[in-house]
Amino acid sequence: MADSDDCILPVLPEWLTLTQAAEWLTGRTQAVGLTWAADTLLAILCTNVGPLSDIHESLPLWLFVGFADAHAVLPSGETRHIDDPYVQITPWTSRLFYVQSAIDSGMVEFRSGNGITATLCAGRTVLRDWLVVRGFDLIMFLNAYAHAQKEMQARITQPARDVPVAAMHVRDGAAPARQKSWQDAAREIADELYDRDTSAHVRNSLTGYAKQTMEEMQRRNIHGPRGSITNPATVQREALQGDKWWAKKQK
């Protein structure tokens, strides 16, 4: 039987940086108007909330530790040299890299060869640019992402069930339900970001949350009355500052 093109997996390098991975994904999805960036990809991989929560662990993140003095500290306190130039980091470390471009090596948590969680020896700055993914995992991630997108689209286009006419009338003395504003959506996104940082034991500033919220609103196509919001100060002023959101959060 002749081979089918659908059965042939694209050839990819064994390892790709996040930038290379984003470029490859864009090449596979730009025909439908979808482009990727390293930050966008990292955001999905480090998010365990929202519509893509089911696939956020489908693409394991690894760290290149090819420098000669790479050592690990085991829970017993034993120090061991790392022979493999790549280590698979835990979601906790992934989330740290999502909010910071560089962290101390002592904060890098990974699984050692025997399955025990270890950390790198402290004292060296580790850059987010050293994050890599495996080519085969990237193909599997694209398949999982496409499946998740189809499921979301199916839910969006599913016809609404018939609602009894009586249920459409407002009861006497009751106020009609308020339509959700873009400010409400911004606060929901900010809550997701805040909860994610809480799980990672980190905290951003109000300005930082406003910027991240604006970027996520743009990714989700959430607009204000005049179109896309491109100034984080607007998000901060209209949705997050003071009693609107920030004052209610533990610092």
CSV table of C-alpha atoms in Angstrom, one decimal:
chain,number,residue,atom,x,y,z
A,1,MET,CA,0.0,0.0,0.0
A,2,ALA,CA,1.4,3.4,-0.9
A,3,ASP,CA,2.3,5.7,1.9
A,4,SER,CA,-0.1,8.6,2.6
A,5,ASP,CA,1.2,12.1,3.1
A,6,ASP,CA,-1.0,12.3,6.2
A,7,CYS,CA,1.0,9.6,7.8
A,8,ILE,CA,4.4,11.3,7.3
A,9,LEU,CA,5.5,13.3,10.3
A,10,PRO,CA,7.4,16.6,9.5
A,11,VAL,CA,11.1,16.4,10.1
A,12,LEU,CA,12.2,18.6,13.0
A,13,PRO,CA,15.5,18.9,14.9
A,14,GLU,CA,15.7,16.9,18.1
A,15,TRP,CA,15.7,20.2,20.1
A,16,LEU,CA,14.3,23.7,19.4
A,17,THR,CA,14.4,26.9,21.3
A,18,LEU,CA,11.0,28.5,22.1
A,19,THR,CA,11.6,31.0,19.3
A,20,GLN,CA,12.3,28.2,16.8
A,21,ALA,CA,9.3,26.3,18.0
A,22,ALA,CA,7.1,29.4,17.6
A,23,GLU,CA,8.4,30.0,14.1
A,24,TRP,CA,7.6,26.4,13.2
A,25,LEU,CA,4.1,26.6,14.6
A,26,THR,CA,3.5,29.8,12.7
A,27,GLY,CA,4.5,28.0,9.5
A,28,ARG,CA,1.9,25.4,10.2
A,29,THR,CA,-1.0,27.7,11.2
A,30,GLN,CA,-0.5,31.0,9.4
A,31,ALA,CA,-2.8,29.8,6.6
A,32,VAL,CA,-5.7,30.2,9.1
A,33,GLY,CA,-4.4,33.6,10.3
A,34,LEU,CA,-2.7,32.3,13.4
A,35,THR,CA,0.9,33.4,14.3
A,36,TRP,CA,3.0,32.4,17.3
A,37,ALA,CA,5.6,34.1,19.4
A,38,ALA,CA,7.9,32.6,22.1
A,39,ASP,CA,6.1,34.5,24.8
A,40,THR,CA,2.7,33.3,23.6
A,41,LEU,CA,3.9,29.7,23.5
A,42,LEU,CA,5.4,30.0,27.0
A,43,ALA,CA,2.1,31.5,28.3
A,44,ILE,CA,0.1,28.5,27.1
A,45,LEU,CA,2.6,26.0,28.5
A,46,CYS,CA,2.6,27.7,31.9
A,47,THR,CA,-1.1,28.2,32.2
A,48,ASN,CA,-3.2,25.6,34.0
A,49,VAL,CA,-6.5,27.6,33.8
A,50,GLY,CA,-8.7,28.7,31.0
A,51,PRO,CA,-9.8,27.0,27.8
A,52,LEU,CA,-6.3,25.5,27.0
A,53,SER,CA,-5.7,24.0,30.5
A,54,ASP,CA,-6.0,20.5,29.1
A,55,ILE,CA,-2.9,20.8,26.9
A,56,HIS,CA,-0.6,23.1,29.0
A,57,GLU,CA,1.5,20.0,30.0
A,58,SER,CA,1.5,18.4,26.5
A,59,LEU,CA,4.8,20.0,25.6
A,60,PRO,CA,7.4,19.5,28.3
A,61,LEU,CA,9.9,22.2,28.8
A,62,TRP,CA,13.6,21.4,29.1
A,63,LEU,CA,16.5,23.5,30.1
A,64,PHE,CA,19.9,23.5,28.4
A,65,VAL,CA,22.5,23.1,31.1
A,66,GLY,CA,25.4,22.4,28.8
A,67,PHE,CA,27.8,24.6,30.8
A,68,ALA,CA,30.7,22.6,32.3
A,69,ASP,CA,29.9,23.3,36.0
A,70,ALA,CA,26.3,22.1,36.0
A,71,HIS,CA,25.6,20.3,39.3
A,72,ALA,CA,22.4,19.2,41.0
A,73,VAL,CA,21.5,19.2,44.7
A,74,LEU,CA,19.5,16.2,45.8
A,75,PRO,CA,17.0,16.3,48.7
A,76,SER,CA,19.6,14.4,50.8
A,77,GLY,CA,22.0,17.4,50.3
A,78,GLU,CA,24.3,15.4,48.0
A,79,THR,CA,25.8,17.3,45.1
A,80,ARG,CA,26.0,15.5,41.8
A,81,HIS,CA,27.4,16.5,38.4
A,82,ILE,CA,24.9,16.7,35.6
A,83,ASP,CA,26.1,14.6,32.6
A,84,ASP,CA,23.1,15.2,30.4
A,85,PRO,CA,23.1,18.7,28.8
A,86,TYR,CA,19.3,18.8,29.0
A,87,VAL,CA,17.1,18.5,32.0
A,88,GLN,CA,13.3,18.5,32.1
A,89,ILE,CA,12.1,21.2,34.4
A,90,THR,CA,9.0,21.1,36.6
A,91,PRO,CA,5.9,23.3,36.0
A,92,TRP,CA,7.0,25.4,39.0
A,93,THR,CA,10.2,26.4,37.3
A,94,SER,CA,8.3,26.9,34.0
A,95,ARG,CA,6.0,29.4,35.7
A,96,LEU,CA,8.9,31.3,37.1
A,97,PHE,CA,10.4,31.7,33.7
A,98,TYR,CA,7.0,32.9,32.4
A,99,VAL,CA,7.2,36.0,34.7
A,100,GLN,CA,10.9,36.5,34.7
A,101,SER,CA,13.5,36.5,31.9
A,102,ALA,CA,16.2,35.0,34.2
A,103,ILE,CA,16.3,33.3,37.6
A,104,ASP,CA,19.0,32.1,39.9
A,105,SER,CA,20.1,28.5,39.1
A,106,GLY,CA,19.1,27.4,42.6
A,107,MET,CA,15.5,28.0,41.8
A,108,VAL,CA,15.5,25.6,38.8
A,109,GLU,CA,13.7,22.4,39.9
A,110,PHE,CA,13.8,19.3,37.8
A,111,ARG,CA,13.5,15.5,38.0
A,112,SER,CA,16.8,13.7,38.3
A,113,GLY,CA,17.4,10.4,36.5
A,114,ASN,CA,15.9,8.3,39.3
A,115,GLY,CA,12.7,10.4,39.5
A,116,ILE,CA,13.7,12.4,42.5
A,117,THR,CA,13.1,16.2,42.4
A,118,ALA,CA,16.4,18.0,42.5
A,119,THR,CA,17.5,21.6,42.1
A,120,LEU,CA,20.5,23.1,40.3
A,121,CYS,CA,23.3,24.5,42.5
A,122,ALA,CA,22.8,28.1,43.2
A,123,GLY,CA,25.1,30.9,42.1
A,124,ARG,CA,24.6,31.2,38.4
A,125,THR,CA,22.0,33.2,36.4
A,126,VAL,CA,19.9,31.0,34.1
A,127,LEU,CA,18.3,32.7,31.1
A,128,ARG,CA,14.9,32.0,29.8
A,129,ASP,CA,16.5,31.7,26.3
A,130,TRP,CA,17.9,28.4,27.4
A,131,LEU,CA,14.5,26.8,27.5
A,132,VAL,CA,14.0,24.2,24.7
A,133,VAL,CA,11.4,21.7,23.6
A,134,ARG,CA,11.8,18.4,21.7
A,135,GLY,CA,10.8,18.2,18.1
A,136,PHE,CA,8.6,15.2,18.5
A,137,ASP,CA,6.8,16.7,21.5
A,138,LEU,CA,6.1,19.9,19.4
A,139,ILE,CA,4.3,17.8,16.8
A,140,MET,CA,2.2,16.2,19.5
A,141,PHE,CA,1.5,19.6,21.0
A,142,LEU,CA,0.3,21.0,17.6
A,143,ASN,CA,-2.1,18.1,17.3
A,144,ALA,CA,-3.4,18.6,20.8
A,145,TYR,CA,-3.8,22.4,20.2
A,146,ALA,CA,-5.8,21.8,17.0
A,147,HIS,CA,-8.1,19.4,18.8
A,148,ALA,CA,-8.7,21.8,21.6
A,149,GLN,CA,-9.4,24.6,19.2
A,150,LYS,CA,-12.0,22.5,17.4
A,151,GLU,CA,-13.7,21.6,20.7
A,152,MET,CA,-13.9,25.3,21.7
A,153,GLN,CA,-15.2,26.3,18.3
A,154,ALA,CA,-17.9,23.5,18.5
A,155,ARG,CA,-19.0,24.8,21.9
A,156,ILE,CA,-19.2,28.4,20.5
A,157,THR,CA,-21.3,27.4,17.5
A,158,GLN,CA,-23.5,24.9,19.3
A,159,PRO,CA,-27.1,26.1,19.0
A,160,ALA,CA,-28.6,27.4,22.2
A,161,ARG,CA,-31.3,25.3,23.8
A,162,ASP,CA,-34.8,26.6,23.7
A,163,VAL,CA,-35.6,28.8,26.7
A,164,PRO,CA,-39.2,29.0,27.9
A,165,VAL,CA,-40.8,32.4,27.1
A,166,ALA,CA,-41.7,32.9,30.7
A,167,ALA,CA,-38.0,32.6,31.7
A,168,MET,CA,-37.2,35.5,29.4
A,169,HIS,CA,-39.3,38.0,31.3
A,170,VAL,CA,-37.9,39.9,34.3
A,171,ARG,CA,-39.7,39.3,37.5
A,172,ASP,CA,-41.6,42.3,39.0
A,173,GLY,CA,-39.1,44.4,40.9
A,174,ALA,CA,-36.1,42.5,39.7
A,175,ALA,CA,-33.3,44.3,37.8
A,176,PRO,CA,-32.3,42.8,34.4
A,177,ALA,CA,-29.0,40.9,34.3
A,178,ARG,CA,-26.0,43.2,33.6
A,179,GLN,CA,-24.1,42.5,30.5
A,180,LYS,CA,-20.4,41.7,31.2
A,181,SER,CA,-18.1,44.6,30.3
A,182,TRP,CA,-14.5,44.5,29.1
A,183,GLN,CA,-13.5,45.7,32.6
A,184,ASP,CA,-15.2,42.5,34.0
A,185,ALA,CA,-13.3,40.4,31.5
A,186,ALA,CA,-10.0,42.2,32.4
A,187,ARG,CA,-10.5,41.4,36.1
A,188,GLU,CA,-11.2,37.8,35.3
A,189,ILE,CA,-8.0,37.6,33.4
A,190,ALA,CA,-6.1,39.4,36.1
A,191,ASP,CA,-7.5,36.9,38.6
A,192,GLU,CA,-6.1,34.0,36.5
A,193,LEU,CA,-2.7,35.7,36.4
A,194,TYR,CA,-2.7,36.4,40.1
A,195,ASP,CA,-3.7,32.9,41.0
A,196,ARG,CA,-1.0,31.5,38.7
A,197,ASP,CA,1.7,33.7,40.4
A,198,THR,CA,0.4,32.6,43.8
A,199,SER,CA,0.9,29.0,42.9
A,200,ALA,CA,4.4,29.8,41.7
A,201,HIS,CA,5.2,31.8,44.9
A,202,VAL,CA,5.8,35.0,43.0
A,203,ARG,CA,4.0,38.3,42.8
A,204,ASN,CA,3.9,41.0,40.1
A,205,SER,CA,3.1,44.7,40.5
A,206,LEU,CA,-0.2,46.4,39.6
A,207,THR,CA,1.5,47.8,36.5
A,208,GLY,CA,2.8,44.4,35.6
A,209,TYR,CA,-0.6,42.8,35.9
A,210,ALA,CA,-2.2,45.6,33.8
A,211,LYS,CA,0.3,45.0,31.0
A,212,GLN,CA,-0.1,41.2,31.1
A,213,THR,CA,-3.9,41.5,31.3
A,214,MET,CA,-3.9,43.9,28.2
A,215,GLU,CA,-1.8,41.4,26.3
A,216,GLU,CA,-4.0,38.5,27.2
A,217,MET,CA,-7.1,40.5,26.2
A,218,GLN,CA,-5.6,41.1,22.8
A,219,ARG,CA,-4.9,37.4,22.4
A,220,ARG,CA,-8.6,36.6,23.3
A,221,ASN,CA,-9.9,39.4,21.1
A,222,ILE,CA,-11.5,41.2,24.0
A,223,HIS,CA,-12.0,44.9,23.0
A,224,GLY,CA,-13.3,48.1,24.5
A,225,PRO,CA,-16.1,50.2,23.0
A,226,ARG,CA,-13.6,51.9,20.6
A,227,GLY,CA,-11.8,48.7,19.6
A,228,SER,CA,-8.6,47.0,20.8
A,229,ILE,CA,-7.1,48.4,24.0
A,230,THR,CA,-3.4,49.0,23.5
A,231,ASN,CA,-2.5,51.0,26.5
A,232,PRO,CA,-2.0,49.1,29.8
A,233,ALA,CA,-2.6,52.3,31.7
A,234,THR,CA,-6.2,52.2,30.5
A,235,VAL,CA,-6.6,48.6,31.9
A,236,GLN,CA,-5.1,49.7,35.2
A,237,ARG,CA,-7.2,52.8,35.5
A,238,GLU,CA,-10.5,51.5,34.3
A,239,ALA,CA,-10.4,47.9,35.7
A,240,LEU,CA,-7.7,47.1,38.2
A,241,GLN,CA,-6.6,50.0,40.4
A,242,GLY,CA,-7.8,50.6,43.9
A,243,ASP,CA,-11.1,49.0,45.0
A,244,LYS,CA,-11.8,47.8,41.5
A,245,TRP,CA,-9.3,44.9,42.0
A,246,TRP,CA,-5.9,45.6,43.4
A,247,ALA,CA,-6.9,46.6,46.9
A,248,LYS,CA,-8.6,43.3,47.4
A,249,LYS,CA,-5.5,41.3,46.6
A,250,GLN,CA,-2.9,40.1,49.1
A,251,LYS,CA,0.4,41.8,48.4
